[in-house]
Amino acid sequence: MISFYNAINCFTDCSIIKLKNGKKLAVAGYISMYRGEILSAEYKPMYDCTNNFGELYGIYMGISNLVKWGRDSDKFLNLFSDSLISVNSLRDWIFKWRIETHNDLINKTGRVANQEIIKAIVCMVERSGYHMQLFHLLSHLNSSVPEQLWQVKNRFAELNNTILTDDITREIMYYNSEVDHMTRDIGKRLVKDNMFDPYTYYKPYFINRVITDGSIRNYRKLIRGEKEYGKIYSGN
């Protein structure tokens, strides 16, 4: 079972708005909550940005916030994202990639895309020393529809090896919907009200951080709760 009611839970998302010039506006964001109370929420508009980078940036923002709460409390730390490729990259695939010359992460097809922000997340988690869990969930479904509630609950168990109660599933679906609405509404408002400035809402730049096999091993212990850390996340 997931530790939910005694955890700081962070929900991340990215919405993409198509612009008249053919470019895209990505709005990444997160909402962190504890026992039904929103603790913090932020968003970041980014011009000419891919959805995958935006989803990863939302996770970067969310983990930054979880690290802050980790310093100030003894609660468990959970992050939820509806981006399967982002969660898989940070929770599973990264341990199968290899590090080559010039500090490049390499998978079966070549250089890993958006690896600078992936490395930044790895370094942030390792440096914090805090245990946290990443979860993928289905989005854009209605918890008041029994079939859709079951679909989210069943898929969550399949992808995360974790069983949810109906009440926790409803709460997760609600906050996932909230962060989706927040990022989407912000993007639409910026474009509609002509408040969008591509020179202000630029895509963030990440330096190519150096990571080692040792740092990946440390990150794995913190992000996956393996071996002696496994019991930490049992319970309600």
Short mmCIF file of C-alpha atoms in Angstrom, two decimals:
data_model
loop_
_atom_site.label_atom_id
_atom_site.label_comp_id
_atom_site.label_asym_id
_atom_site.label_seq_id
_atom_site.Cartn_x
_atom_site.Cartn_y
_atom_site.Cartn_z
CA MET A 1 0.00 0.00 0.00
CA ILE A 2 1.12 3.55 -0.66
CA SER A 3 1.84 5.95 2.19
CA PHE A 4 -0.53 8.75 1.21
CA TYR A 5 -2.24 10.37 4.19
CA ASN A 6 1.05 10.68 6.09
CA ALA A 7 2.92 11.98 3.04
CA ILE A 8 3.55 15.21 1.17
CA ASN A 9 2.02 14.41 -2.22
CA CYS A 10 3.08 16.35 -5.30
CA PHE A 11 1.20 16.27 -8.61
CA THR A 12 2.91 17.49 -11.77
CA ASP A 13 1.80 18.15 -15.34
CA CYS A 14 2.53 20.06 -18.53
CA SER A 15 0.00 21.54 -20.94
CA ILE A 16 0.82 22.43 -24.54
CA ILE A 17 -0.83 25.38 -26.30
CA LYS A 18 -0.38 25.68 -30.07
CA LEU A 19 0.47 29.20 -31.25
CA LYS A 20 -0.44 30.91 -34.52
CA ASN A 21 3.20 31.01 -35.63
CA GLY A 22 3.39 27.22 -35.50
CA LYS A 23 5.38 27.14 -32.27
CA LYS A 24 4.15 25.76 -28.97
CA LEU A 25 3.78 27.20 -25.49
CA ALA A 26 4.40 24.64 -22.75
CA VAL A 27 3.18 25.35 -19.22
CA ALA A 28 4.70 23.04 -16.60
CA GLY A 29 3.53 23.06 -13.02
CA TYR A 30 2.92 21.23 -9.78
CA ILE A 31 0.61 21.17 -6.78
CA SER A 32 1.82 19.83 -3.43
CA MET A 33 -0.71 18.84 -0.79
CA TYR A 34 -0.99 17.20 2.62
CA ARG A 35 -4.22 15.71 3.98
CA GLY A 36 -6.41 17.71 1.62
CA GLU A 37 -4.61 21.04 2.14
CA ILE A 38 -2.67 22.59 -0.74
CA LEU A 39 0.79 23.52 0.53
CA SER A 40 2.19 25.11 -2.61
CA ALA A 41 1.57 25.41 -6.34
CA GLU A 42 3.72 26.87 -9.12
CA TYR A 43 3.80 26.99 -12.89
CA LYS A 44 6.36 27.86 -15.57
CA PRO A 45 5.42 28.91 -19.14
CA MET A 46 8.07 28.01 -21.74
CA TYR A 47 8.17 29.05 -25.37
CA ASP A 48 8.96 26.59 -28.18
CA CYS A 49 9.28 23.65 -25.84
CA THR A 50 8.46 19.97 -26.37
CA ASN A 51 5.88 18.20 -24.25
CA ASN A 52 8.47 15.73 -22.95
CA PHE A 53 10.78 18.51 -21.74
CA GLY A 54 7.79 20.28 -20.18
CA GLU A 55 6.70 17.14 -18.31
CA LEU A 56 10.25 16.61 -17.03
CA TYR A 57 10.46 20.25 -16.00
CA GLY A 58 7.20 19.90 -14.04
CA ILE A 59 8.76 16.92 -12.24
CA TYR A 60 11.93 18.95 -11.64
CA MET A 61 9.84 21.71 -10.06
CA GLY A 62 7.87 19.19 -8.01
CA ILE A 63 10.93 17.38 -6.67
CA SER A 64 12.50 20.75 -5.79
CA ASN A 65 9.41 21.43 -3.69
CA LEU A 66 9.45 17.97 -2.09
CA VAL A 67 13.10 18.49 -1.10
CA LYS A 68 12.05 21.70 0.64
CA TRP A 69 9.33 19.90 2.58
CA GLY A 70 11.73 17.05 3.31
CA ARG A 71 13.93 19.49 5.20
CA ASP A 72 11.04 20.84 7.22
CA SER A 73 9.11 17.67 8.10
CA ASP A 74 9.41 13.93 8.64
CA LYS A 75 6.62 13.04 6.18
CA PHE A 76 6.92 10.61 3.29
CA LEU A 77 7.43 12.19 -0.14
CA ASN A 78 5.42 11.11 -3.20
CA LEU A 79 5.31 12.51 -6.72
CA PHE A 80 2.61 11.69 -9.29
CA SER A 81 2.86 12.32 -13.02
CA ASP A 82 0.72 11.28 -15.98
CA SER A 83 3.81 11.23 -18.23
CA LEU A 84 4.72 7.56 -18.57
CA ILE A 85 7.92 8.26 -20.51
CA SER A 86 9.14 10.69 -17.82
CA VAL A 87 8.40 8.32 -14.93
CA ASN A 88 9.92 5.37 -16.77
CA SER A 89 13.04 7.42 -17.55
CA LEU A 90 13.55 8.49 -13.94
CA ARG A 91 12.44 5.31 -12.19
CA ASP A 92 13.40 2.42 -14.48
CA TRP A 93 15.21 3.12 -17.74
CA ILE A 94 18.01 5.24 -16.29
CA PHE A 95 19.41 2.19 -14.52
CA LYS A 96 19.76 0.43 -17.88
CA TRP A 97 21.47 3.31 -19.67
CA ARG A 98 25.22 3.53 -19.80
CA ILE A 99 27.47 6.52 -19.17
CA GLU A 100 29.95 7.13 -21.99
CA THR A 101 32.75 9.58 -22.71
CA HIS A 102 31.82 13.25 -22.21
CA ASN A 103 29.27 12.18 -19.58
CA ASP A 104 26.60 11.21 -22.12
CA LEU A 105 23.73 8.91 -21.15
CA ILE A 106 23.28 6.34 -23.91
CA ASN A 107 20.36 3.99 -24.54
CA LYS A 108 19.85 1.41 -27.29
CA THR A 109 19.09 4.04 -29.93
CA GLY A 110 21.76 6.59 -29.03
CA ARG A 111 22.04 9.69 -26.86
CA VAL A 112 19.15 10.05 -24.40
CA ALA A 113 16.95 13.07 -25.13
CA ASN A 114 16.58 15.80 -22.49
CA GLN A 115 19.33 14.16 -20.44
CA GLU A 116 20.54 17.47 -18.98
CA ILE A 117 17.31 17.90 -16.99
CA ILE A 118 17.28 14.17 -16.12
CA LYS A 119 20.79 14.53 -14.68
CA ALA A 120 19.73 17.65 -12.77
CA ILE A 121 16.90 15.65 -11.15
CA VAL A 122 19.24 12.76 -10.29
CA CYS A 123 21.77 15.13 -8.71
CA MET A 124 19.07 16.97 -6.75
CA VAL A 125 17.62 13.77 -5.28
CA GLU A 126 21.03 12.31 -4.46
CA ARG A 127 22.25 15.54 -2.89
CA SER A 128 19.10 15.82 -0.74
CA GLY A 129 19.41 12.30 0.65
CA TYR A 130 15.62 12.07 0.96
CA HIS A 131 13.67 8.96 0.05
CA MET A 132 10.80 9.64 -2.33
CA GLN A 133 8.62 7.67 -4.70
CA LEU A 134 7.56 8.42 -8.28
CA PHE A 135 4.22 7.16 -9.54
CA HIS A 136 2.55 7.17 -12.94
CA LEU A 137 -1.22 7.53 -13.21
CA LEU A 138 -3.78 7.83 -15.96
CA SER A 139 -5.24 11.29 -16.47
CA HIS A 140 -8.33 12.99 -17.88
CA LEU A 141 -10.72 10.51 -16.28
CA ASN A 142 -13.69 11.09 -13.98
CA SER A 143 -13.57 9.50 -10.53
CA SER A 144 -17.38 9.69 -10.22
CA VAL A 145 -17.68 7.17 -13.06
CA PRO A 146 -17.12 3.70 -11.50
CA GLU A 147 -15.58 2.25 -14.66
CA GLN A 148 -13.04 5.09 -14.92
CA LEU A 149 -12.19 4.89 -11.21
CA TRP A 150 -11.54 1.18 -11.62
CA GLN A 151 -9.46 1.86 -14.75
CA VAL A 152 -7.16 4.29 -12.91
CA LYS A 153 -6.89 2.03 -9.87
CA ASN A 154 -6.15 -1.08 -11.92
CA ARG A 155 -3.63 0.65 -14.18
CA PHE A 156 -1.92 2.25 -11.18
CA ALA A 157 -1.39 -1.17 -9.62
CA GLU A 158 -0.06 -2.53 -12.90
CA LEU A 159 2.42 0.28 -13.53
CA ASN A 160 3.52 0.99 -9.96
CA ASN A 161 3.14 -2.38 -8.22
CA THR A 162 1.05 -0.56 -5.63
CA ILE A 163 -2.60 -1.05 -4.67
CA LEU A 164 -4.81 1.98 -3.99
CA THR A 165 -7.99 2.21 -1.99
CA ASP A 166 -10.98 3.82 -3.70
CA ASP A 167 -10.72 6.91 -1.48
CA ILE A 168 -7.03 7.44 -2.27
CA THR A 169 -7.71 6.87 -5.97
CA ARG A 170 -10.41 9.56 -5.96
CA GLU A 171 -8.12 12.04 -4.19
CA ILE A 172 -5.23 11.34 -6.55
CA MET A 173 -7.51 11.78 -9.58
CA TYR A 174 -8.84 15.06 -8.16
CA TYR A 175 -5.43 16.68 -7.63
CA ASN A 176 -4.12 15.38 -10.93
CA SER A 177 -7.09 17.09 -12.57
CA GLU A 178 -6.40 20.27 -10.60
CA VAL A 179 -2.81 20.60 -11.81
CA ASP A 180 -3.94 19.85 -15.37
CA HIS A 181 -6.54 22.63 -15.21
CA MET A 182 -4.04 25.04 -13.65
CA THR A 183 -1.40 24.64 -16.37
CA ARG A 184 -3.94 24.60 -19.20
CA ASP A 185 -5.84 27.67 -17.96
CA ILE A 186 -2.63 29.65 -17.45
CA GLY A 187 -1.47 28.90 -20.98
CA LYS A 188 -4.80 29.80 -22.57
CA ARG A 189 -5.03 33.04 -20.60
CA LEU A 190 -1.52 34.14 -21.55
CA VAL A 191 -2.25 33.65 -25.24
CA LYS A 192 -5.79 35.07 -25.18
CA ASP A 193 -4.86 38.24 -23.26
CA ASN A 194 -1.73 38.85 -25.36
CA MET A 195 0.38 38.51 -22.22
CA PHE A 196 2.69 36.01 -23.84
CA ASP A 197 6.24 37.20 -24.49
CA PRO A 198 8.61 34.58 -26.00
CA TYR A 199 11.62 36.51 -24.72
CA THR A 200 10.34 36.27 -21.15
CA TYR A 201 9.01 32.71 -21.19
CA TYR A 202 12.12 31.07 -22.56
CA LYS A 203 13.03 27.40 -22.21
CA PRO A 204 15.28 26.91 -19.14
CA TYR A 205 18.86 25.86 -19.78
CA PHE A 206 20.48 23.05 -17.80
CA ILE A 207 24.21 22.51 -17.67
CA ASN A 208 25.46 19.01 -18.49
CA ARG A 209 26.08 17.79 -14.96
CA VAL A 210 28.59 15.05 -14.28
CA ILE A 211 27.09 11.86 -12.89
CA THR A 212 28.80 8.57 -12.09
CA ASP A 213 27.78 4.96 -11.59
CA GLY A 214 28.04 5.64 -7.86
CA SER A 215 25.64 8.57 -7.98
CA ILE A 216 23.18 6.45 -10.01
CA ARG A 217 23.35 3.72 -7.34
CA ASN A 218 22.69 6.25 -4.57
CA TYR A 219 19.80 7.73 -6.55
CA ARG A 220 18.33 4.27 -7.07
CA LYS A 221 18.22 3.59 -3.32
CA LEU A 222 16.46 6.90 -2.70
CA ILE A 223 13.96 6.82 -5.58
CA ARG A 224 12.98 3.15 -5.57
CA GLY A 225 13.10 2.29 -1.87
CA GLU A 226 14.98 -0.94 -2.46
CA LYS A 227 16.43 -3.47 0.01
CA GLU A 228 16.67 -2.02 3.51
CA TYR A 229 14.56 0.96 2.45
CA GLY A 230 11.66 -1.18 1.22
CA LYS A 231 9.70 -1.14 4.47
CA ILE A 232 9.66 2.64 4.66
CA TYR A 233 6.79 2.98 2.23
CA SER A 234 4.49 0.24 3.55
CA GLY A 235 1.29 1.16 5.35
CA ASN A 236 -1.43 3.76 4.72
#
